[in-house]
């Protein structure tokens, strides 16, 4: 779980989006403009290319093909697969002193000790649209093959590993397959006309007063879980427990101990007693075209207004294979080094994410969207986006003093890379190749 900062951080954000010729390497095409969402009555048939789709082979050799839902959560190409990396190929290229991180352990804000964490203890975070195939192993392991040509052995790290996989086979219908029965899952482009009796959730999340930006908007996943109109919002009323299909919800507004929920038929409900509608909510994922994927914490949200969109988001081919990171590192001493980059001894391609927090929002930004990163003291970094926006992010190793440093492969990239410690970095400028 992400720990959100209690103090507010400065943010300077330009919302002027520059016209683009198309998606850059490792970046998905933006969804259709949200300016005119279709109403339920006038909506065109849903284009279903945004749904997860693939060929699933079991250990018995049986093959199923169709729409996929990973566990009870991920259903679209922009959703995230998360797992712990079993190894880090770049760790041995850094000085031994840099291979471990020191993290102060606190209880009620009081330091009580130091935890030493290996630099190789990293998470793989990848959009399903960036994955070519997943080969599950027993005992909570898997091999993940990305479109970029990179593959990772993973073990645990989230409920995505050992998840049950649901497949809507084209002729057999739905089958739920346990992890230990899976041999491999190969992802394929979804047809545009899958028979899905549901639409993808879309909306605007208004943030608490004074936040910048004031809102985020895009396809969303409520409580990191509900993403379809047929998924249910659970809560308690004075009359009893209630489960409401998300497609029947117009808005949800945060209250002190629960939520006020407005329905499509005009009724308004006061719900409580469930993490769908109270402070136990795990947050709202929003695919905002300006930033990538953001996770809005319960405390940062004021309300969400849902709208009906005719599409389901970028299709599988829209996620181009990530390309190696290239750029220039300027040190605090004024030296500059240019070449292929490995950021934080971990991220090496444009489809990898830079993570950071701001005012109760966790940002996961593909490096393809990032123009530069400038450390701002020990706790934060200024991240400039290619569309001109700026974010001052903190509370994550990618942007604070726990960053493990950078590798720069200069020249033809065949020589041993140069290591630059994070405290020696003044600025990193990424090249758009």
Coordinates of N, CA and C in Angstrom, one line a residue, residues 241-369:
X241 N -28.5 -4.3 4.1 CA -27.3 -4.3 3.2 C -27.8 -4.1 1.8
X242 N -27.0 -3.5 1.0 CA -27.4 -3.2 -0.4 C -26.2 -3.3 -1.3
X243 N -26.4 -3.9 -2.5 CA -25.4 -4.0 -3.6 C -26.0 -3.4 -4.8
X244 N -25.4 -2.3 -5.3 CA -25.9 -1.6 -6.5 C -25.0 -1.7 -7.6
X245 N -25.5 -2.1 -8.8 CA -24.6 -2.2 -10.0 C -24.0 -0.8 -10.3
X246 N -22.7 -0.8 -10.6 CA -22.0 0.5 -10.8 C -22.7 1.3 -11.9
X247 N -23.2 0.6 -12.9 CA -23.9 1.3 -14.0 C -25.1 2.1 -13.6
X248 N -25.6 1.8 -12.4 CA -26.8 2.6 -12.0 C -26.4 3.8 -11.1
X249 N -25.1 4.0 -11.0 CA -24.6 5.1 -10.1 C -24.3 6.3 -10.9
X250 N -24.8 7.5 -10.5 CA -24.5 8.7 -11.2 C -23.3 9.4 -10.5
X251 N -23.3 9.4 -9.2 CA -22.2 10.1 -8.5 C -22.0 9.5 -7.1
X252 N -20.8 9.6 -6.6 CA -20.5 9.2 -5.2 C -19.8 10.4 -4.5
X253 N -20.3 10.8 -3.4 CA -19.7 11.9 -2.7 C -19.3 11.5 -1.3
X254 N -18.0 11.8 -0.9 CA -17.5 11.3 0.3 C -18.2 12.1 1.5
X255 N -18.5 11.3 2.5 CA -19.0 11.9 3.8 C -18.1 11.5 4.9
X256 N -18.5 11.9 6.1 CA -17.6 11.7 7.3 C -17.4 10.2 7.6
X257 N -18.5 9.4 7.5 CA -18.4 8.0 7.9 C -18.9 7.1 6.7
X258 N -19.2 7.7 5.6 CA -19.6 6.9 4.5 C -19.7 7.7 3.2
X259 N -20.7 7.5 2.4 CA -20.9 8.2 1.1 C -22.3 8.5 0.8
X260 N -22.5 9.6 0.1 CA -23.8 9.9 -0.5 C -23.8 9.4 -2.0
X261 N -24.7 8.5 -2.3 CA -24.7 7.9 -3.7 C -26.0 8.3 -4.4
X262 N -25.8 8.9 -5.6 CA -27.0 9.3 -6.4 C -27.1 8.3 -7.5
X263 N -28.3 7.8 -7.7 CA -28.6 6.8 -8.7 C -29.2 7.4 -10.0
X264 N -29.2 6.6 -11.0 CA -29.8 7.0 -12.3 C -31.3 7.3 -12.3
X265 N -32.0 6.7 -11.3 CA -33.4 7.0 -11.2 C -33.8 8.2 -10.4
X266 N -32.7 8.9 -9.9 CA -32.9 10.1 -9.2 C -32.9 10.0 -7.7
X267 N -32.9 8.8 -7.2 CA -32.8 8.5 -5.8 C -31.4 8.8 -5.2
X268 N -31.3 9.2 -4.0 CA -30.1 9.4 -3.3 C -30.0 8.6 -2.0
X269 N -28.9 7.9 -1.8 CA -28.7 7.0 -0.7 C -27.6 7.4 0.1
X270 N -27.7 7.1 1.4 CA -26.5 7.3 2.3 C -26.0 5.9 2.7
X271 N -24.8 5.6 2.2 CA -24.3 4.2 2.4 C -23.0 4.3 3.4
X272 N -22.9 3.2 4.1 CA -21.7 3.1 5.0 C -21.4 1.6 5.2
X273 N -20.5 1.4 6.1 CA -20.2 0.0 6.5 C -19.5 -0.9 5.6
X274 N -18.9 -0.4 4.5 CA -18.2 -1.2 3.5 C -17.0 -0.4 3.0
X275 N -15.9 -1.0 2.6 CA -14.8 -0.3 2.1 C -15.1 0.3 0.7
X276 N -16.2 0.0 0.1 CA -16.6 0.6 -1.1 C -17.0 2.1 -0.9
X277 N -17.5 2.4 0.4 CA -18.1 3.7 0.6 C -17.5 4.4 1.9
X278 N -16.5 3.8 2.5 CA -16.0 4.5 3.7 C -14.4 4.7 3.6
X279 N -13.8 5.1 4.7 CA -12.4 5.4 4.7 C -11.5 4.2 4.5
X280 N -12.1 3.0 4.5 CA -11.3 1.8 4.2 C -11.1 1.6 2.7
X281 N -11.7 2.4 1.9 CA -11.6 2.4 0.4 C -10.1 2.5 0.1
X282 N -9.7 1.6 -0.9 CA -8.3 1.5 -1.2 C -7.9 2.6 -2.3
X283 N -8.8 3.4 -2.7 CA -8.5 4.4 -3.7 C -9.1 4.2 -5.0
X284 N -9.1 5.2 -5.9 CA -9.7 5.1 -7.2 C -8.6 5.2 -8.3
X285 N -8.4 4.2 -9.1 CA -7.5 4.3 -10.2 C -8.2 5.1 -11.3
X286 N -7.4 6.1 -11.9 CA -8.0 6.8 -13.0 C -6.9 6.9 -14.1
X287 N -7.3 6.6 -15.3 CA -6.4 6.7 -16.5 C -6.6 8.0 -17.1
X288 N -5.9 9.0 -16.5 CA -6.0 10.4 -17.0 C -4.9 10.6 -18.1
X289 N -5.4 11.0 -19.3 CA -4.4 11.1 -20.5 C -3.3 12.1 -20.2
X290 N -3.4 13.0 -19.2 CA -2.3 13.9 -18.9 C -1.1 13.2 -18.2
X291 N -1.4 12.2 -17.4 CA -0.4 11.7 -16.5 C -0.1 10.2 -16.7
X292 N -1.0 9.4 -17.2 CA -0.9 8.0 -17.2 C -1.9 7.5 -16.2
X293 N -1.5 6.6 -15.3 CA -2.5 6.1 -14.3 C -2.2 6.8 -12.9
X294 N -3.3 7.3 -12.3 CA -3.1 7.8 -11.0 C -4.0 7.1 -10.0
X295 N -3.6 7.1 -8.7 CA -4.4 6.4 -7.7 C -4.8 7.5 -6.7
X296 N -6.1 7.9 -6.7 CA -6.6 8.9 -5.8 C -7.0 8.3 -4.5
X297 N -6.4 8.7 -3.4 CA -6.8 8.2 -2.1 C -8.1 8.7 -1.6
X298 N -8.7 8.0 -0.7 CA -10.1 8.3 -0.2 C -10.1 9.8 0.4
X299 N -9.0 10.1 1.1 CA -9.0 11.5 1.7 C -8.8 12.6 0.7
X300 N -8.2 12.2 -0.5 CA -8.0 13.3 -1.5 C -9.2 13.5 -2.3
X301 N -10.1 12.6 -2.3 CA -11.3 12.7 -3.2 C -12.4 13.5 -2.5
X302 N -13.1 14.3 -3.3 CA -14.4 14.9 -2.8 C -15.6 14.2 -3.3
X303 N -15.6 14.0 -4.6 CA -16.7 13.2 -5.2 C -16.3 12.7 -6.6
X304 N -17.1 11.8 -7.1 CA -16.8 11.3 -8.5 C -18.2 11.4 -9.2
X305 N -18.1 11.9 -10.5 CA -19.3 11.9 -11.3 C -19.1 11.0 -12.5
X306 N -19.9 10.0 -12.7 CA -19.8 9.0 -13.7 C -20.4 9.5 -15.0
X307 N -19.8 9.1 -16.1 CA -20.4 9.3 -17.5 C -20.3 8.1 -18.3
X308 N -21.1 8.0 -19.3 CA -21.1 6.8 -20.2 C -20.2 7.1 -21.4
X309 N -19.2 6.3 -21.7 CA -18.4 6.4 -22.8 C -18.7 5.2 -23.8
X310 N -18.6 5.5 -25.1 CA -18.9 4.4 -26.0 C -17.7 3.4 -26.2
X311 N -16.5 3.8 -25.8 CA -15.4 3.0 -26.0 C -14.9 2.3 -24.7
X312 N -13.8 1.5 -24.9 CA -13.3 0.8 -23.7 C -11.8 1.1 -23.5
X313 N -11.3 2.1 -24.2 CA -9.9 2.4 -24.0 C -9.0 1.9 -25.1
X314 N -7.7 2.2 -25.0 CA -6.8 1.7 -26.0 C -6.8 0.2 -26.3
X315 N -6.6 -0.2 -27.5 CA -6.5 -1.6 -27.9 C -5.1 -2.1 -27.7
X316 N -5.0 -3.5 -27.7 CA -3.7 -4.1 -27.4 C -2.6 -3.6 -28.4
X317 N -2.8 -3.5 -29.7 CA -1.8 -3.0 -30.6 C -1.4 -1.5 -30.3
X318 N -2.2 -0.8 -29.6 CA -1.9 0.6 -29.3 C -0.7 0.7 -28.3
X319 N -0.5 -0.3 -27.6 CA 0.7 -0.3 -26.6 C 1.9 -0.8 -27.4
X320 N 2.7 0.2 -27.8 CA 3.9 -0.1 -28.6 C 5.0 -0.7 -27.7
X321 N 5.8 -1.5 -28.2 CA 6.9 -2.1 -27.4 C 7.8 -1.0 -26.8
X322 N 8.1 -1.1 -25.5 CA 9.0 -0.1 -24.9 C 10.3 -0.1 -25.5
X323 N 10.9 1.1 -25.6 CA 12.3 1.2 -26.2 C 13.3 1.6 -25.1
X324 N 14.6 1.3 -25.2 CA 15.5 1.7 -24.2 C 15.5 3.1 -23.9
X325 N 15.6 3.5 -22.6 CA 15.7 4.9 -22.2 C 17.0 5.5 -22.6
X326 N 16.9 6.7 -23.2 CA 18.1 7.4 -23.6 C 18.0 8.8 -23.0
X327 N 19.2 9.4 -22.7 CA 19.1 10.7 -22.2 C 20.4 11.2 -21.7
X328 N 20.4 12.4 -21.0 CA 21.6 13.0 -20.5 C 21.5 13.2 -19.0
X329 N 22.5 12.9 -18.2 CA 22.5 13.2 -16.8 C 23.5 14.3 -16.5
X330 N 23.0 15.3 -15.8 CA 23.9 16.4 -15.4 C 24.1 16.3 -13.9
X331 N 25.3 16.3 -13.5 CA 25.7 16.1 -12.1 C 25.7 17.4 -11.3
X332 N 25.8 17.3 -10.0 CA 25.9 18.6 -9.2 C 27.2 19.3 -9.4
X333 N 28.2 18.5 -9.9 CA 29.5 19.1 -10.2 C 29.6 19.7 -11.6
X334 N 28.5 19.7 -12.4 CA 28.5 20.3 -13.7 C 28.9 19.4 -14.8
X335 N 29.2 18.1 -14.6 CA 29.6 17.2 -15.6 C 28.3 16.7 -16.3
X336 N 28.4 16.3 -17.5 CA 27.2 15.7 -18.2 C 27.6 14.4 -18.9
X337 N 26.7 13.4 -18.8 CA 27.0 12.1 -19.4 C 25.7 11.7 -20.2
X338 N 25.9 11.2 -21.4 CA 24.8 10.9 -22.3 C 24.9 9.5 -22.8
X339 N 23.7 8.8 -22.9 CA 23.7 7.5 -23.4 C 22.4 6.8 -23.0
X340 N 22.5 5.5 -23.1 CA 21.3 4.7 -22.7 C 21.3 4.7 -21.1
X341 N 20.1 4.8 -20.6 CA 20.0 5.0 -19.1 C 19.3 3.8 -18.5
X342 N 19.7 3.6 -17.2 CA 18.9 2.7 -16.3 C 18.6 3.6 -15.1
X343 N 17.4 3.8 -14.9 CA 17.0 4.8 -13.8 C 16.7 4.0 -12.5
X344 N 17.2 4.5 -11.4 CA 17.0 3.8 -10.1 C 17.5 2.4 -10.1
X345 N 18.5 2.1 -10.9 CA 19.0 0.7 -11.0 C 17.9 -0.3 -11.4
X346 N 16.9 0.2 -12.1 CA 15.7 -0.7 -12.3 C 15.0 -0.4 -13.6
X347 N 14.5 0.8 -13.8 CA 13.7 1.1 -15.0 C 14.6 1.4 -16.2
X348 N 14.4 0.7 -17.3 CA 15.3 0.7 -18.4 C 14.6 1.0 -19.8
X349 N 13.3 0.9 -19.8 CA 12.6 1.1 -21.1 C 11.5 2.1 -20.9
X350 N 11.0 2.7 -22.0 CA 10.0 3.8 -22.0 C 8.7 3.3 -21.5
X351 N 8.4 2.1 -21.4 CA 7.1 1.6 -20.9 C 7.1 1.4 -19.4
X352 N 8.3 1.5 -18.8 CA 8.4 1.4 -17.3 C 7.8 2.7 -16.7
X353 N 7.6 2.6 -15.4 CA 6.9 3.7 -14.7 C 7.8 4.5 -13.7
X354 N 7.6 5.8 -13.7 CA 8.1 6.6 -12.6 C 7.0 6.8 -11.6
X355 N 7.2 6.5 -10.3 CA 6.2 6.6 -9.3 C 6.5 7.7 -8.3
X356 N 5.5 8.4 -7.9 CA 5.6 9.4 -6.9 C 4.2 9.9 -6.4
X357 N 4.2 10.6 -5.3 CA 3.0 11.0 -4.6 C 2.9 12.5 -4.5
X358 N 1.7 13.0 -4.5 CA 1.4 14.4 -4.3 C 0.0 14.6 -3.8
X359 N -0.1 15.2 -2.6 CA -1.4 15.6 -2.0 C -2.4 14.4 -2.1
X360 N -2.0 13.2 -1.7 CA -2.9 12.1 -1.6 C -3.2 11.4 -2.9
X361 N -2.4 11.8 -4.0 CA -2.5 11.1 -5.3 C -1.2 10.4 -5.6
X362 N -1.3 9.1 -5.9 CA -0.1 8.4 -6.4 C -0.1 8.4 -7.9
X363 N 1.0 8.9 -8.5 CA 1.2 9.0 -9.9 C 2.1 7.8 -10.4
X364 N 1.6 7.1 -11.4 CA 2.5 6.1 -12.1 C 2.6 6.6 -13.6
X365 N 3.7 7.2 -13.9 CA 3.9 7.9 -15.2 C 4.8 7.1 -16.1
X366 N 4.4 6.6 -17.3 CA 5.4 6.0 -18.2 C 6.5 6.9 -18.5
X367 N 7.7 6.4 -18.5 CA 8.9 7.2 -18.9 C 8.7 7.8 -20.3
X368 N 7.9 7.2 -21.1 CA 7.7 7.8 -22.5 C 7.1 9.2 -22.4
X369 N 6.4 9.5 -21.3 CA 5.8 10.8 -21.1 C 6.6 11.8 -20.4

